[in-house]
């Protein structure tokens, strides 16, 4: 079971991703966060295997979260963002993300994509 | 002593005039006359030694800071008239070698030619700096336009795209009520964004400005 934290500033998307991963028996959502600072707090508190991270968030954005997680025994981070530009994905990977999923990818395949990314990482 | 005071007073008067007159051109003209008068007085006080003439070139470089043709022209004219006239009336106060003492107007023209050369070099440098300044301003404007465009894209992503994704996911998960709400929010934020973008006296809102936005005809 992959213990996951979902970080997204959009309340609806946060709830929908929580629901989708919650229905997938490979995942257990142990925390949610509405911004980068909360995401870091949840990582500290829950010590998850996975952080599903949005990029554009108020306060502390996704790239800052990746940067701040840099030196730690960090969870695998999969970035999920509406930015389709390759530069955004490249920057996230450069900062240590295990993968990048463009928002809008069918919700039914997100679990599979995450698992593939985690498998290729280990 | 009275002689020196009179010369210094002339320079001070021109300096005051440069600061007092309205208009950049008049101020530059008075300033230039003051600066070149400094050179003329220095040459006079030195007894016309050639090294003192170098002061004219320094002043031409200073005059370049006005970035205008008028001061350069004045500097050139002043130098020629000063050297020629005083070269005839009081040759020892301008030149200290025989050739110039014998032909003051010829040497006035020679000195004027060099001052003119220095002025041309100054003008070229000024033009070059203008070109560089324009290039820098254009680059800054392009960069700013890019920043604005990217901010708008990020704003669009943060609002409309997120809501559209939420609508898609909600419908895929069977929550049609949430899907409808997300679509409604996407529509509302999209309309708000468009209204914001069009708010600043958009040229598109003149008759004919929206013509290009009509959908292109589809081919069968």
CSV table of C-alpha atoms in Angstrom, one decimal:
chain,number,residue,atom,x,y,z
A,1,UNK,CA,0.0,0.0,0.0
A,2,UNK,CA,1.4,3.4,-1.0
A,3,UNK,CA,0.8,6.0,1.6
A,4,UNK,CA,0.1,9.3,-0.2
A,5,UNK,CA,-0.3,13.0,0.6
A,6,UNK,CA,-2.2,15.1,-2.0
A,7,UNK,CA,-1.2,18.7,-2.2
A,8,UNK,CA,-3.3,21.0,-4.4
A,9,UNK,CA,-4.7,24.5,-3.8
A,10,UNK,CA,-7.9,23.8,-5.8
A,11,UNK,CA,-10.4,22.4,-3.3
A,12,UNK,CA,-12.3,20.5,-5.9
A,13,UNK,CA,-9.2,18.9,-7.4
A,14,UNK,CA,-7.9,18.0,-4.0
A,15,UNK,CA,-11.1,16.3,-3.1
A,16,UNK,CA,-11.3,14.5,-6.5
A,17,UNK,CA,-7.7,13.2,-6.3
A,18,UNK,CA,-8.3,12.2,-2.8
A,19,UNK,CA,-11.4,10.3,-3.9
A,20,UNK,CA,-9.8,8.7,-6.9
A,21,UNK,CA,-6.7,7.5,-5.0
A,22,UNK,CA,-8.9,6.4,-2.1
A,23,UNK,CA,-10.9,4.2,-4.4
A,24,UNK,CA,-7.7,2.6,-5.7
A,25,UNK,CA,-6.7,-0.2,-3.4
A,26,UNK,CA,-3.0,0.4,-4.1
A,27,UNK,CA,-3.1,3.8,-2.3
A,28,UNK,CA,-3.9,5.1,1.1
A,29,UNK,CA,-4.3,8.9,1.3
A,30,UNK,CA,-2.9,9.8,4.7
A,31,UNK,CA,-3.0,13.6,4.3
A,32,UNK,CA,-4.1,16.5,2.1
A,33,UNK,CA,-2.6,20.0,1.8
A,34,UNK,CA,-3.9,23.3,0.3
A,35,UNK,CA,-0.5,24.9,-0.2
A,36,UNK,CA,3.2,24.2,-0.2
A,37,UNK,CA,3.7,25.0,3.5
A,38,UNK,CA,1.0,22.5,4.4
A,39,UNK,CA,2.5,20.0,2.1
A,40,UNK,CA,5.8,20.2,3.9
A,41,UNK,CA,4.0,19.9,7.3
A,42,UNK,CA,2.1,16.8,6.1
A,43,UNK,CA,5.3,15.2,4.9
A,44,UNK,CA,6.9,15.9,8.3
A,45,UNK,CA,3.9,14.6,10.1
A,46,UNK,CA,2.9,11.6,8.0
A,47,UNK,CA,6.2,10.4,6.6
A,48,UNK,CA,4.3,9.3,3.4
A,49,UNK,CA,5.8,7.2,0.5
A,50,UNK,CA,4.3,9.6,-2.1
A,51,UNK,CA,3.6,13.3,-2.3
A,52,UNK,CA,1.3,14.1,-5.2
A,53,UNK,CA,2.2,17.8,-5.7
A,54,UNK,CA,0.7,20.7,-7.6
A,55,UNK,CA,3.1,23.3,-8.9
A,56,UNK,CA,1.1,26.6,-8.8
A,57,UNK,CA,0.1,27.1,-5.2
A,58,UNK,CA,-0.1,30.2,-2.9
A,59,UNK,CA,2.6,30.9,-0.4
A,60,UNK,CA,5.1,28.2,-1.2
A,61,UNK,CA,4.8,26.7,-4.7
A,62,UNK,CA,5.6,23.2,-5.8
A,63,UNK,CA,9.1,23.9,-7.0
A,64,UNK,CA,9.9,25.5,-3.6
A,65,UNK,CA,8.6,22.3,-1.9
A,66,UNK,CA,10.8,20.2,-4.1
A,67,UNK,CA,13.8,22.4,-3.3
A,68,UNK,CA,13.1,22.3,0.5
A,69,UNK,CA,12.7,18.5,0.5
A,70,UNK,CA,16.0,18.3,-1.3
A,71,UNK,CA,18.3,17.3,1.5
A,72,UNK,CA,15.9,15.1,3.5
A,73,UNK,CA,15.0,11.4,3.4
A,74,UNK,CA,12.1,12.4,1.2
A,75,UNK,CA,9.1,10.7,-0.1
A,76,UNK,CA,8.8,10.1,-3.9
A,77,UNK,CA,7.3,13.3,-5.3
A,78,UNK,CA,5.1,13.1,-8.4
A,79,UNK,CA,4.2,16.5,-9.7
A,80,UNK,CA,0.7,17.0,-11.1
A,81,UNK,CA,0.3,20.3,-12.8
A,82,UNK,CA,-1.8,22.1,-15.4
A,83,UNK,CA,1.4,23.4,-17.1
A,84,UNK,CA,1.9,21.4,-20.2
A,85,UNK,CA,5.2,23.2,-21.1
A,86,UNK,CA,8.2,20.8,-21.1
A,87,UNK,CA,10.2,23.3,-19.2
A,88,UNK,CA,8.0,22.9,-16.1
A,89,UNK,CA,8.4,19.2,-16.1
A,90,UNK,CA,12.1,19.4,-16.7
A,91,UNK,CA,12.5,21.8,-13.8
A,92,UNK,CA,10.5,19.6,-11.5
A,93,UNK,CA,12.5,16.5,-12.5
A,94,UNK,CA,15.8,18.5,-12.0
A,95,UNK,CA,14.6,19.4,-8.5
A,96,UNK,CA,14.1,15.7,-7.7
A,97,UNK,CA,10.6,14.9,-8.8
A,98,UNK,CA,10.0,11.2,-9.7
A,99,UNK,CA,7.6,12.1,-12.4
A,100,UNK,CA,5.3,14.6,-14.0
A,101,UNK,CA,1.6,14.2,-14.8
A,102,UNK,CA,-0.3,16.8,-16.7
A,103,UNK,CA,-3.6,17.7,-15.2
A,104,UNK,CA,-6.3,16.5,-17.4
A,105,UNK,CA,-4.8,13.0,-17.8
A,106,UNK,CA,-7.7,10.6,-17.3
A,107,UNK,CA,-8.3,10.1,-13.7
A,108,UNK,CA,-8.6,6.3,-14.1
A,109,UNK,CA,-5.0,6.0,-15.3
A,110,UNK,CA,-3.3,8.3,-12.7
A,111,UNK,CA,-2.8,5.5,-10.3
A,112,UNK,CA,-1.1,3.4,-13.0
A,113,UNK,CA,1.1,6.3,-14.0
A,114,UNK,CA,2.2,6.9,-10.4
A,115,UNK,CA,3.0,3.3,-9.9
A,116,UNK,CA,5.1,3.2,-13.1
A,117,UNK,CA,7.0,6.2,-12.0
A,118,UNK,CA,7.7,4.8,-8.5
A,119,UNK,CA,8.7,1.5,-10.0
A,120,UNK,CA,11.2,3.1,-12.4
A,121,UNK,CA,12.6,5.1,-9.5
A,122,UNK,CA,13.4,2.1,-7.3
B,1,UNK,CA,44.2,91.2,-10.8
B,2,UNK,CA,41.2,93.2,-12.3
B,3,UNK,CA,41.8,91.4,-15.6
B,4,UNK,CA,41.7,88.0,-14.0
B,5,UNK,CA,38.6,88.9,-12.0
B,6,UNK,CA,36.8,90.1,-15.2
B,7,UNK,CA,37.6,86.8,-16.9
B,8,UNK,CA,36.5,84.7,-13.9
B,9,UNK,CA,33.3,86.8,-13.7
B,10,UNK,CA,32.5,86.1,-17.3
B,11,UNK,CA,32.8,82.3,-16.7
B,12,UNK,CA,30.7,82.6,-13.5
B,13,UNK,CA,28.1,84.7,-15.4
B,14,UNK,CA,27.8,82.0,-18.1
B,15,UNK,CA,27.6,79.3,-15.5
B,16,UNK,CA,24.8,81.1,-13.7
B,17,UNK,CA,23.0,81.7,-17.0
B,18,UNK,CA,23.3,78.0,-17.9
B,19,UNK,CA,21.5,77.2,-14.6
B,20,UNK,CA,18.9,80.0,-14.8
B,21,UNK,CA,17.7,79.9,-18.4
B,22,UNK,CA,14.6,77.9,-19.4
B,23,UNK,CA,14.9,75.3,-22.0
B,24,UNK,CA,17.5,72.6,-22.4
B,25,UNK,CA,19.1,74.1,-25.6
B,26,UNK,CA,19.6,77.6,-24.1
B,27,UNK,CA,21.1,76.1,-21.0
B,28,UNK,CA,23.4,73.8,-23.0
B,29,UNK,CA,24.5,76.8,-25.1
B,30,UNK,CA,25.3,78.9,-22.1
B,31,UNK,CA,27.0,76.0,-20.4
B,32,UNK,CA,29.1,75.3,-23.5
B,33,UNK,CA,30.1,79.0,-23.9
B,34,UNK,CA,31.2,78.9,-20.2
B,35,UNK,CA,33.2,75.8,-20.6
B,36,UNK,CA,35.0,76.9,-23.7
B,37,UNK,CA,35.6,80.3,-22.1
B,38,UNK,CA,37.5,78.4,-19.3
B,39,UNK,CA,39.7,76.9,-22.0
B,40,UNK,CA,40.3,80.3,-23.6
B,41,UNK,CA,41.1,82.0,-20.3
B,42,UNK,CA,43.5,79.1,-19.4
B,43,UNK,CA,45.3,79.5,-22.7
B,44,UNK,CA,45.4,83.2,-22.2
B,45,UNK,CA,46.8,82.9,-18.7
B,46,UNK,CA,49.4,80.4,-19.8
B,47,UNK,CA,50.7,82.8,-22.5
B,48,UNK,CA,49.4,80.6,-25.3
B,49,UNK,CA,51.4,77.5,-24.5
B,50,UNK,CA,50.3,74.5,-26.7
B,51,UNK,CA,49.6,72.2,-23.7
B,52,UNK,CA,47.0,74.6,-22.4
B,53,UNK,CA,45.1,74.1,-25.6
B,54,UNK,CA,44.5,70.5,-24.6
B,55,UNK,CA,41.9,71.9,-22.3
B,56,UNK,CA,39.6,72.6,-25.3
B,57,UNK,CA,39.5,68.9,-26.0
B,58,UNK,CA,38.6,68.1,-22.4
B,59,UNK,CA,35.8,70.6,-22.6
B,60,UNK,CA,34.5,69.1,-25.9
B,61,UNK,CA,34.3,65.8,-24.1
B,62,UNK,CA,32.3,67.4,-21.3
B,63,UNK,CA,30.1,69.2,-23.9
B,64,UNK,CA,29.3,65.7,-25.3
B,65,UNK,CA,27.3,65.1,-22.2
B,66,UNK,CA,24.6,67.5,-23.5
B,67,UNK,CA,24.1,65.0,-26.3
B,68,UNK,CA,23.1,67.7,-28.8
B,69,UNK,CA,24.5,69.2,-32.0
B,70,UNK,CA,24.2,72.8,-30.8
B,71,UNK,CA,26.8,72.7,-28.1
B,72,UNK,CA,29.3,71.0,-30.4
B,73,UNK,CA,28.7,73.6,-33.2
B,74,UNK,CA,29.1,76.4,-30.7
B,75,UNK,CA,32.3,74.9,-29.3
B,76,UNK,CA,33.7,74.7,-32.8
B,77,UNK,CA,32.6,78.2,-33.8
B,78,UNK,CA,33.8,79.7,-30.5
B,79,UNK,CA,37.3,78.1,-30.9
B,80,UNK,CA,37.8,79.3,-34.5
B,81,UNK,CA,36.6,82.9,-33.8
B,82,UNK,CA,38.5,83.1,-30.5
B,83,UNK,CA,41.8,81.8,-32.0
B,84,UNK,CA,41.4,83.9,-35.2
B,85,UNK,CA,40.3,87.1,-33.6
B,86,UNK,CA,42.6,87.1,-30.6
B,87,UNK,CA,45.3,85.6,-32.8
B,88,UNK,CA,45.2,88.9,-34.7
B,89,UNK,CA,44.6,91.3,-31.9
B,90,UNK,CA,46.7,89.8,-29.1
B,91,UNK,CA,48.6,86.8,-30.7
B,92,UNK,CA,50.7,86.1,-27.5
B,93,UNK,CA,47.6,85.3,-25.6
B,94,UNK,CA,46.6,82.5,-27.9
B,95,UNK,CA,49.8,81.1,-29.6
B,96,UNK,CA,53.4,80.6,-28.6
B,97,UNK,CA,55.0,79.6,-31.8
B,98,UNK,CA,56.0,81.7,-34.7
B,99,UNK,CA,54.1,79.9,-37.5
B,100,UNK,CA,50.8,80.6,-35.7
B,101,UNK,CA,51.8,84.1,-34.8
B,102,UNK,CA,52.4,84.7,-38.5
B,103,UNK,CA,49.1,83.2,-39.7
B,104,UNK,CA,46.6,83.3,-36.8
B,105,UNK,CA,43.5,82.5,-38.9
B,106,UNK,CA,45.2,79.5,-40.6
B,107,UNK,CA,46.1,78.1,-37.2
B,108,UNK,CA,42.6,79.0,-35.9
B,109,UNK,CA,41.3,76.8,-38.7
B,110,UNK,CA,43.7,74.0,-37.8
B,111,UNK,CA,42.8,74.1,-34.1
B,112,UNK,CA,39.1,74.4,-35.1
B,113,UNK,CA,39.5,71.3,-37.3
B,114,UNK,CA,40.9,69.2,-34.5
B,115,UNK,CA,38.1,70.5,-32.1
B,116,UNK,CA,35.6,69.6,-34.9
B,117,UNK,CA,37.2,66.1,-35.1
B,118,UNK,CA,36.8,65.7,-31.4
B,119,UNK,CA,33.2,66.9,-31.6
B,120,UNK,CA,32.5,64.4,-34.4
B,121,UNK,CA,33.9,61.6,-32.4
B,122,UNK,CA,31.8,62.7,-29.4
B,123,UNK,CA,28.7,62.8,-31.6
B,124,UNK,CA,29.4,59.3,-32.9
B,125,UNK,CA,29.8,58.1,-29.4
B,126,UNK,CA,26.5,59.8,-28.5
B,127,UNK,CA,24.7,58.3,-31.4
B,128,UNK,CA,26.1,54.9,-30.5
B,129,UNK,CA,25.0,55.2,-26.9
B,130,UNK,CA,21.5,56.2,-28.2
B,131,UNK,CA,21.4,53.1,-30.3
B,132,UNK,CA,22.5,50.9,-27.4
B,133,UNK,CA,19.9,52.6,-25.1
B,134,UNK,CA,17.1,52.0,-27.7
B,135,UNK,CA,18.2,48.3,-28.0
B,136,UNK,CA,18.2,47.9,-24.2
B,137,UNK,CA,14.8,49.5,-23.9
B,138,UNK,CA,13.4,47.3,-26.7
B,139,UNK,CA,14.9,44.2,-25.0
B,140,UNK,CA,13.4,45.3,-21.6
B,141,UNK,CA,10.0,45.8,-23.2
B,142,UNK,CA,10.2,42.4,-24.9
B,143,UNK,CA,11.2,40.8,-21.6
B,144,UNK,CA,8.4,42.6,-19.8
B,145,UNK,CA,5.8,41.5,-22.4
B,146,UNK,CA,7.0,37.9,-22.0
B,147,UNK,CA,6.6,38.2,-18.2
B,148,UNK,CA,3.1,39.6,-18.6
B,149,UNK,CA,2.2,36.9,-21.1
B,150,UNK,CA,3.5,34.1,-18.8
B,151,UNK,CA,1.7,35.6,-15.8
B,152,UNK,CA,-1.5,35.6,-17.8
B,153,UNK,CA,-0.9,32.0,-18.8
B,154,UNK,CA,-0.3,31.1,-15.1
B,155,UNK,CA,-3.5,32.9,-14.1
B,156,UNK,CA,-5.4,31.1,-16.8
B,157,UNK,CA,-4.0,27.8,-15.6
B,158,UNK,CA,-4.7,28.6,-12.0
B,159,UNK,CA,-8.3,29.4,-12.7
B,160,UNK,CA,-9.9,28.1,-15.9
B,161,UNK,CA,-7.7,25.0,-16.6
B,162,UNK,CA,-7.9,23.8,-13.0
B,163,UNK,CA,-11.7,24.0,-13.1
B,164,UNK,CA,-12.0,22.3,-16.4
B,165,UNK,CA,-9.8,19.5,-15.1
B,166,UNK,CA,-12.0,19.3,-12.0
B,167,UNK,CA,-15.0,19.1,-14.2
B,168,UNK,CA,-13.5,16.3,-16.3
B,169,UNK,CA,-12.4,14.3,-13.2
B,170,UNK,CA,-15.8,14.8,-11.4
B,171,UNK,CA,-17.6,13.5,-14.5
B,172,UNK,CA,-15.2,10.5,-14.8
B,173,UNK,CA,-15.8,9.7,-11.1
B,174,UNK,CA,-19.6,10.0,-11.6
B,175,UNK,CA,-20.1,13.2,-9.6
B,176,UNK,CA,-22.1,15.1,-12.1
B,177,UNK,CA,-23.2,17.8,-9.6
B,178,UNK,CA,-19.6,18.7,-8.9
B,179,UNK,CA,-18.8,18.5,-12.6
B,180,UNK,CA,-21.5,21.0,-13.4
B,181,UNK,CA,-20.3,23.3,-10.6
B,182,UNK,CA,-16.7,23.1,-11.9
B,183,UNK,CA,-17.9,23.9,-15.4
B,184,UNK,CA,-19.9,26.9,-14.1
B,185,UNK,CA,-16.8,28.2,-12.1
B,186,UNK,CA,-14.6,27.7,-15.2
B,187,UNK,CA,-17.0,29.7,-17.3
B,188,UNK,CA,-17.3,32.4,-14.7
B,189,UNK,CA,-13.5,32.8,-14.2
B,190,UNK,CA,-12.9,32.7,-18.0
B,191,UNK,CA,-15.4,35.5,-18.5
B,192,UNK,CA,-13.8,37.4,-15.7
B,193,UNK,CA,-10.3,37.0,-17.2
B,194,UNK,CA,-11.5,38.1,-20.6
B,195,UNK,CA,-13.2,41.1,-19.1
B,196,UNK,CA,-9.9,42.0,-17.2
B,197,UNK,CA,-7.9,41.7,-20.4
B,198,UNK,CA,-10.2,43.8,-22.4
B,199,UNK,CA,-10.7,46.5,-19.8
B,200,UNK,CA,-7.8,48.8,-20.7
B,201,UNK,CA,-9.2,50.7,-23.7
B,202,UNK,CA,-8.9,47.7,-26.0
B,203,UNK,CA,-8.4,48.6,-29.7
B,204,UNK,CA,-10.5,45.5,-30.4
B,205,UNK,CA,-13.6,47.3,-29.1
B,206,UNK,CA,-13.6,49.7,-32.0
B,207,UNK,CA,-15.9,48.9,-34.9
B,208,UNK,CA,-14.2,46.2,-37.0
B,209,UNK,CA,-11.7,45.3,-34.3
B,210,UNK,CA,-13.4,41.9,-33.6
B,211,UNK,CA,-13.6,40.9,-37.2
B,212,UNK,CA,-10.5,38.8,-37.1
B,213,UNK,CA,-11.9,36.8,-34.2
B,214,UNK,CA,-14.7,35.3,-36.3
B,215,UNK,CA,-14.3,31.6,-36.8
B,216,UNK,CA,-12.7,30.5,-40.0
B,217,UNK,CA,-15.0,28.7,-42.4
B,218,UNK,CA,-14.7,25.0,-42.3
B,219,UNK,CA,-14.1,23.1,-45.5
B,220,UNK,CA,-16.4,20.2,-46.3
